Short mmCIF file of C-alpha atoms in Angstrom, two decimals:
data_model
loop_
_atom_site.label_atom_id
_atom_site.label_comp_id
_atom_site.label_asym_id
_atom_site.label_seq_id
_atom_site.Cartn_x
_atom_site.Cartn_y
_atom_site.Cartn_z
CA ALA A 1 -139.56 24.54 -1.77
CA GLN A 2 -139.92 22.08 -4.60
CA SER A 3 -139.15 18.42 -4.04
CA VAL A 4 -139.41 15.01 -5.66
CA ALA A 5 -139.74 11.58 -4.13
CA GLN A 6 -138.74 8.25 -5.58
CA PRO A 7 -140.57 5.66 -3.49
CA GLU A 8 -138.57 2.64 -4.65
CA ASP A 9 -134.88 2.17 -3.84
CA GLN A 10 -134.66 -0.72 -6.30
CA VAL A 11 -136.55 -2.01 -9.31
CA ASN A 12 -135.83 -5.44 -10.77
CA VAL A 13 -137.20 -6.58 -14.12
CA ALA A 14 -136.48 -9.26 -16.69
CA GLU A 15 -135.09 -8.24 -20.05
CA GLY A 16 -137.86 -7.61 -22.53
CA ASN A 17 -140.40 -6.71 -19.84
CA PRO A 18 -141.77 -3.21 -19.29
CA LEU A 19 -139.84 -1.00 -16.91
CA THR A 20 -141.38 1.70 -14.71
CA VAL A 21 -139.50 3.95 -12.29
CA LYS A 22 -141.76 6.04 -10.08
CA CYS A 23 -141.46 9.71 -9.17
CA THR A 24 -143.85 12.06 -7.40
CA TYR A 25 -143.33 15.79 -7.05
CA SER A 26 -144.32 18.69 -4.86
CA VAL A 27 -144.19 22.20 -6.35
CA SER A 28 -145.79 25.54 -5.63
CA GLY A 29 -146.17 26.59 -9.26
CA ASN A 30 -145.67 24.99 -12.65
CA PRO A 31 -143.45 21.92 -12.46
CA TYR A 32 -140.24 21.61 -14.44
CA LEU A 33 -139.33 17.92 -14.18
CA PHE A 34 -136.37 15.89 -15.36
CA TRP A 35 -135.06 12.35 -15.49
CA TYR A 36 -131.35 11.52 -15.42
CA VAL A 37 -129.48 8.20 -15.51
CA GLN A 38 -126.15 7.45 -13.87
CA TYR A 39 -123.99 4.52 -14.92
CA PRO A 40 -121.21 3.29 -12.58
CA ASN A 41 -118.32 5.74 -12.25
CA ARG A 42 -119.97 8.21 -14.62
CA GLY A 43 -121.79 11.51 -14.31
CA LEU A 44 -125.51 11.93 -14.77
CA GLN A 45 -126.89 11.78 -18.30
CA PHE A 46 -130.07 13.61 -19.25
CA LEU A 47 -132.94 11.39 -20.43
CA LEU A 48 -135.94 13.69 -20.79
CA LYS A 49 -137.80 16.67 -19.37
CA TYR A 50 -141.30 18.04 -18.92
CA ILE A 51 -141.77 21.79 -19.10
CA THR A 52 -145.18 22.18 -20.68
CA GLY A 53 -147.35 20.62 -23.37
CA ASP A 54 -147.95 16.97 -24.07
CA ASN A 55 -148.21 14.82 -20.95
CA LEU A 56 -146.27 11.99 -22.60
CA VAL A 57 -142.66 12.98 -23.05
CA LYS A 58 -140.29 10.92 -25.18
CA GLY A 59 -136.58 10.87 -24.43
CA SER A 60 -133.30 9.14 -25.10
CA TYR A 61 -132.67 5.38 -25.36
CA GLY A 62 -136.36 4.55 -25.84
CA PHE A 63 -137.46 6.01 -22.50
CA GLU A 64 -140.62 8.04 -22.01
CA ALA A 65 -142.32 9.62 -19.05
CA GLU A 66 -145.91 10.44 -18.28
CA PHE A 67 -146.73 13.68 -16.50
CA ASN A 68 -149.88 13.35 -14.36
CA LYS A 69 -150.94 16.59 -12.72
CA SER A 70 -153.77 15.13 -10.63
CA GLN A 71 -151.52 12.48 -9.14
CA THR A 72 -148.46 14.79 -9.08
CA SER A 73 -146.42 12.05 -10.70
CA PHE A 74 -143.81 11.82 -13.43
CA HIS A 75 -143.08 8.13 -13.87
CA LEU A 76 -140.33 6.96 -16.22
CA LYS A 77 -141.17 4.07 -18.53
CA LYS A 78 -139.65 1.85 -21.12
CA PRO A 79 -141.78 -0.73 -22.97
CA SER A 80 -139.04 -3.35 -23.26
CA ALA A 81 -136.07 -3.19 -20.89
CA LEU A 82 -132.52 -4.12 -21.85
CA VAL A 83 -129.74 -5.44 -19.63
CA SER A 84 -127.83 -2.26 -20.54
CA ASP A 85 -130.58 -0.17 -18.88
CA SER A 86 -129.29 -1.34 -15.49
CA ALA A 87 -128.22 1.87 -13.76
CA LEU A 88 -129.19 4.46 -11.15
CA TYR A 89 -132.07 6.73 -12.16
CA PHE A 90 -132.78 10.17 -10.72
CA CYS A 91 -135.89 12.28 -10.93
CA ALA A 92 -135.38 16.03 -10.43
CA VAL A 93 -137.38 19.23 -10.19
CA ARG A 94 -136.24 22.75 -11.01
CA ASP A 95 -136.71 25.30 -8.26
CA ASP A 96 -137.76 28.91 -8.82
CA ASP A 97 -134.11 29.92 -8.49
CA TYR A 98 -133.20 27.44 -11.25
CA LYS A 99 -131.42 24.87 -9.12
CA LEU A 100 -132.24 21.19 -9.47
CA SER A 101 -133.44 19.17 -6.50
CA PHE A 102 -132.94 15.45 -6.98
CA GLY A 103 -134.77 12.45 -5.62
CA ALA A 104 -132.86 9.79 -3.73
CA GLY A 105 -132.44 7.67 -6.84
CA THR A 106 -133.73 4.25 -7.92
CA THR A 107 -131.38 1.43 -8.83
CA VAL A 108 -132.68 -0.52 -11.81
CA THR A 109 -131.47 -4.06 -12.42
CA VAL A 110 -132.49 -5.79 -15.63
CA ARG A 111 -131.74 -9.51 -15.59
CA ALA A 112 -131.04 -11.46 -18.75
CA ASP B 1 -114.99 15.94 -27.45
CA THR B 2 -115.71 15.90 -23.74
CA ALA B 3 -118.41 18.46 -22.95
CA VAL B 4 -117.78 18.84 -19.21
CA SER B 5 -114.41 17.68 -17.97
CA GLN B 6 -113.18 17.48 -14.40
CA THR B 7 -109.70 16.89 -13.05
CA PRO B 8 -108.55 14.93 -11.25
CA LYS B 9 -110.81 11.89 -11.50
CA TYR B 10 -109.53 10.49 -8.21
CA LEU B 11 -108.11 12.41 -5.26
CA VAL B 12 -106.74 10.64 -2.19
CA THR B 13 -105.33 12.86 0.52
CA GLN B 14 -104.80 13.27 4.24
CA MET B 15 -107.10 15.04 6.66
CA GLY B 16 -106.16 18.67 7.09
CA ASN B 17 -104.77 19.14 3.58
CA ASP B 18 -105.98 21.68 1.02
CA LYS B 19 -106.98 20.50 -2.45
CA SER B 20 -108.55 21.82 -5.64
CA ILE B 21 -110.78 20.30 -8.31
CA LYS B 22 -110.97 21.86 -11.75
CA CYS B 23 -113.88 21.90 -14.19
CA GLU B 24 -114.13 23.08 -17.77
CA GLN B 25 -117.06 23.05 -20.20
CA ASN B 26 -116.96 23.55 -23.96
CA LEU B 27 -120.73 23.80 -24.48
CA GLY B 28 -120.92 27.58 -24.36
CA HIS B 29 -123.24 27.50 -21.34
CA ASP B 30 -123.56 30.51 -19.07
CA THR B 31 -124.11 28.58 -15.85
CA MET B 32 -121.96 26.06 -14.02
CA TYR B 33 -122.62 24.02 -10.87
CA TRP B 34 -120.94 21.93 -8.20
CA TYR B 35 -122.78 18.97 -6.68
CA LYS B 36 -121.80 16.57 -3.93
CA GLN B 37 -122.86 12.91 -4.08
CA ASP B 38 -122.51 11.09 -0.79
CA SER B 39 -121.95 7.41 -0.11
CA LYS B 40 -125.69 6.75 -0.34
CA LYS B 41 -125.72 8.32 -3.82
CA PHE B 42 -127.72 11.32 -2.63
CA LEU B 43 -127.03 14.38 -4.80
CA LYS B 44 -127.05 17.89 -3.44
CA ILE B 45 -126.16 21.17 -5.07
CA MET B 46 -123.37 23.18 -3.47
CA PHE B 47 -122.76 26.20 -5.69
CA SER B 48 -123.77 27.75 -8.99
CA TYR B 49 -122.16 30.48 -11.07
CA ASN B 50 -123.78 32.39 -13.92
CA ASN B 51 -121.35 34.31 -16.10
CA LYS B 52 -118.71 34.25 -13.34
CA GLU B 53 -121.19 35.50 -10.72
CA LEU B 54 -122.15 33.35 -7.73
CA ILE B 55 -125.93 32.78 -7.81
CA ILE B 56 -126.45 29.72 -5.62
CA ASN B 57 -124.59 29.12 -2.39
CA GLU B 58 -126.14 26.36 -0.34
CA THR B 59 -125.32 25.67 3.27
CA VAL B 60 -121.76 24.55 2.69
CA PRO B 61 -118.85 25.00 5.14
CA ASN B 62 -116.77 28.02 4.25
CA ARG B 63 -113.80 25.68 3.84
CA PHE B 64 -115.26 25.18 0.36
CA SER B 65 -114.58 28.06 -2.01
CA PRO B 66 -115.61 28.05 -5.65
CA LYS B 67 -113.86 30.23 -8.20
CA SER B 68 -114.90 31.00 -11.76
CA PRO B 69 -112.17 32.72 -13.78
CA ASP B 70 -114.42 32.74 -16.86
CA LYS B 71 -117.75 31.25 -17.80
CA ALA B 72 -116.15 28.07 -19.17
CA HIS B 73 -114.36 27.22 -15.93
CA LEU B 74 -115.48 26.60 -12.37
CA ASN B 75 -112.97 25.35 -9.83
CA LEU B 76 -113.55 24.14 -6.28
CA HIS B 77 -110.97 24.66 -3.57
CA ILE B 78 -111.31 22.87 -0.25
CA ASN B 79 -109.31 23.88 2.82
CA SER B 80 -108.57 21.76 5.88
CA LEU B 81 -110.13 18.59 4.50
CA GLU B 82 -112.19 16.49 6.91
CA LEU B 83 -113.24 12.84 6.84
CA GLY B 84 -116.82 13.87 6.07
CA ASP B 85 -115.69 15.53 2.85
CA SER B 86 -115.17 12.11 1.29
CA ALA B 87 -117.63 11.97 -1.60
CA VAL B 88 -117.92 12.26 -5.35
CA TYR B 89 -118.02 15.87 -6.56
CA PHE B 90 -119.74 16.58 -9.85
CA CYS B 91 -119.43 19.64 -12.01
CA ALA B 92 -122.27 20.50 -14.39
CA SER B 93 -123.18 23.21 -16.85
CA GLY B 94 -126.40 24.41 -18.46
CA ASP B 95 -128.49 27.26 -19.76
CA ILE B 96 -130.09 28.53 -16.59
CA ALA B 97 -133.69 28.67 -17.75
CA ASN B 98 -134.03 25.84 -20.22
CA GLN B 99 -131.79 23.19 -18.74
CA PRO B 100 -130.92 20.30 -18.96
CA GLN B 101 -127.66 20.31 -17.10
CA HIS B 102 -124.70 18.40 -18.49
CA PHE B 103 -122.51 16.61 -15.95
CA GLY B 104 -118.86 15.73 -15.79
CA ASP B 105 -117.79 12.23 -14.75
CA GLY B 106 -117.03 13.30 -11.20
CA THR B 107 -114.05 13.53 -8.87
CA ARG B 108 -113.90 10.86 -6.20
CA LEU B 109 -112.38 12.43 -3.10
CA SER B 110 -111.13 10.09 -0.38
CA ILE B 111 -109.81 11.46 2.90
CA LEU B 112 -107.47 9.21 4.87
#
């Protein structure tokens, strides 16, 4: 079965600093990887996905993610974090039967 | 326009009762999903329907019964509610192969 791991429960950064949220994956075939963000009392919002092609994927709200096959990683990045980026971030992988398996989530806090 | 809408947003009820949560999507997607998010924010898929046909049925107590009257609607009925059913339930929709999934804002179920 496919799975993802998010090694950090929490990430704290100062506004204006780079933000990185880590994700590693385990798949038996080609990986289909996703990042979602969840704001308080809201559903998940799609940020970006990797299916194939360029290893650097650009997404919504200035986020990007780098797919690294040798390290089996798909880290989410933003060059300059905003206070409004404070939220819960989920990495996910699509299984062969098309269901998404989510990581445990990483809470990002950006301080002013 | 709300893409995926769930009702009710909050549901507070007694143990042993039966309740239903409704979900509607106006995105024209063929596939709809139910997820459960527990108190630790861990997300797990429960069910998925593709064109009114059940395609994913995870290990969920049979007190939970999904129903899809048409591809734009997926309802969740829960019988004999238990304390452990307290959680946030998310509905989502998507195109099965391409993703991403679009989520509703969730139904917070509290069992007294």
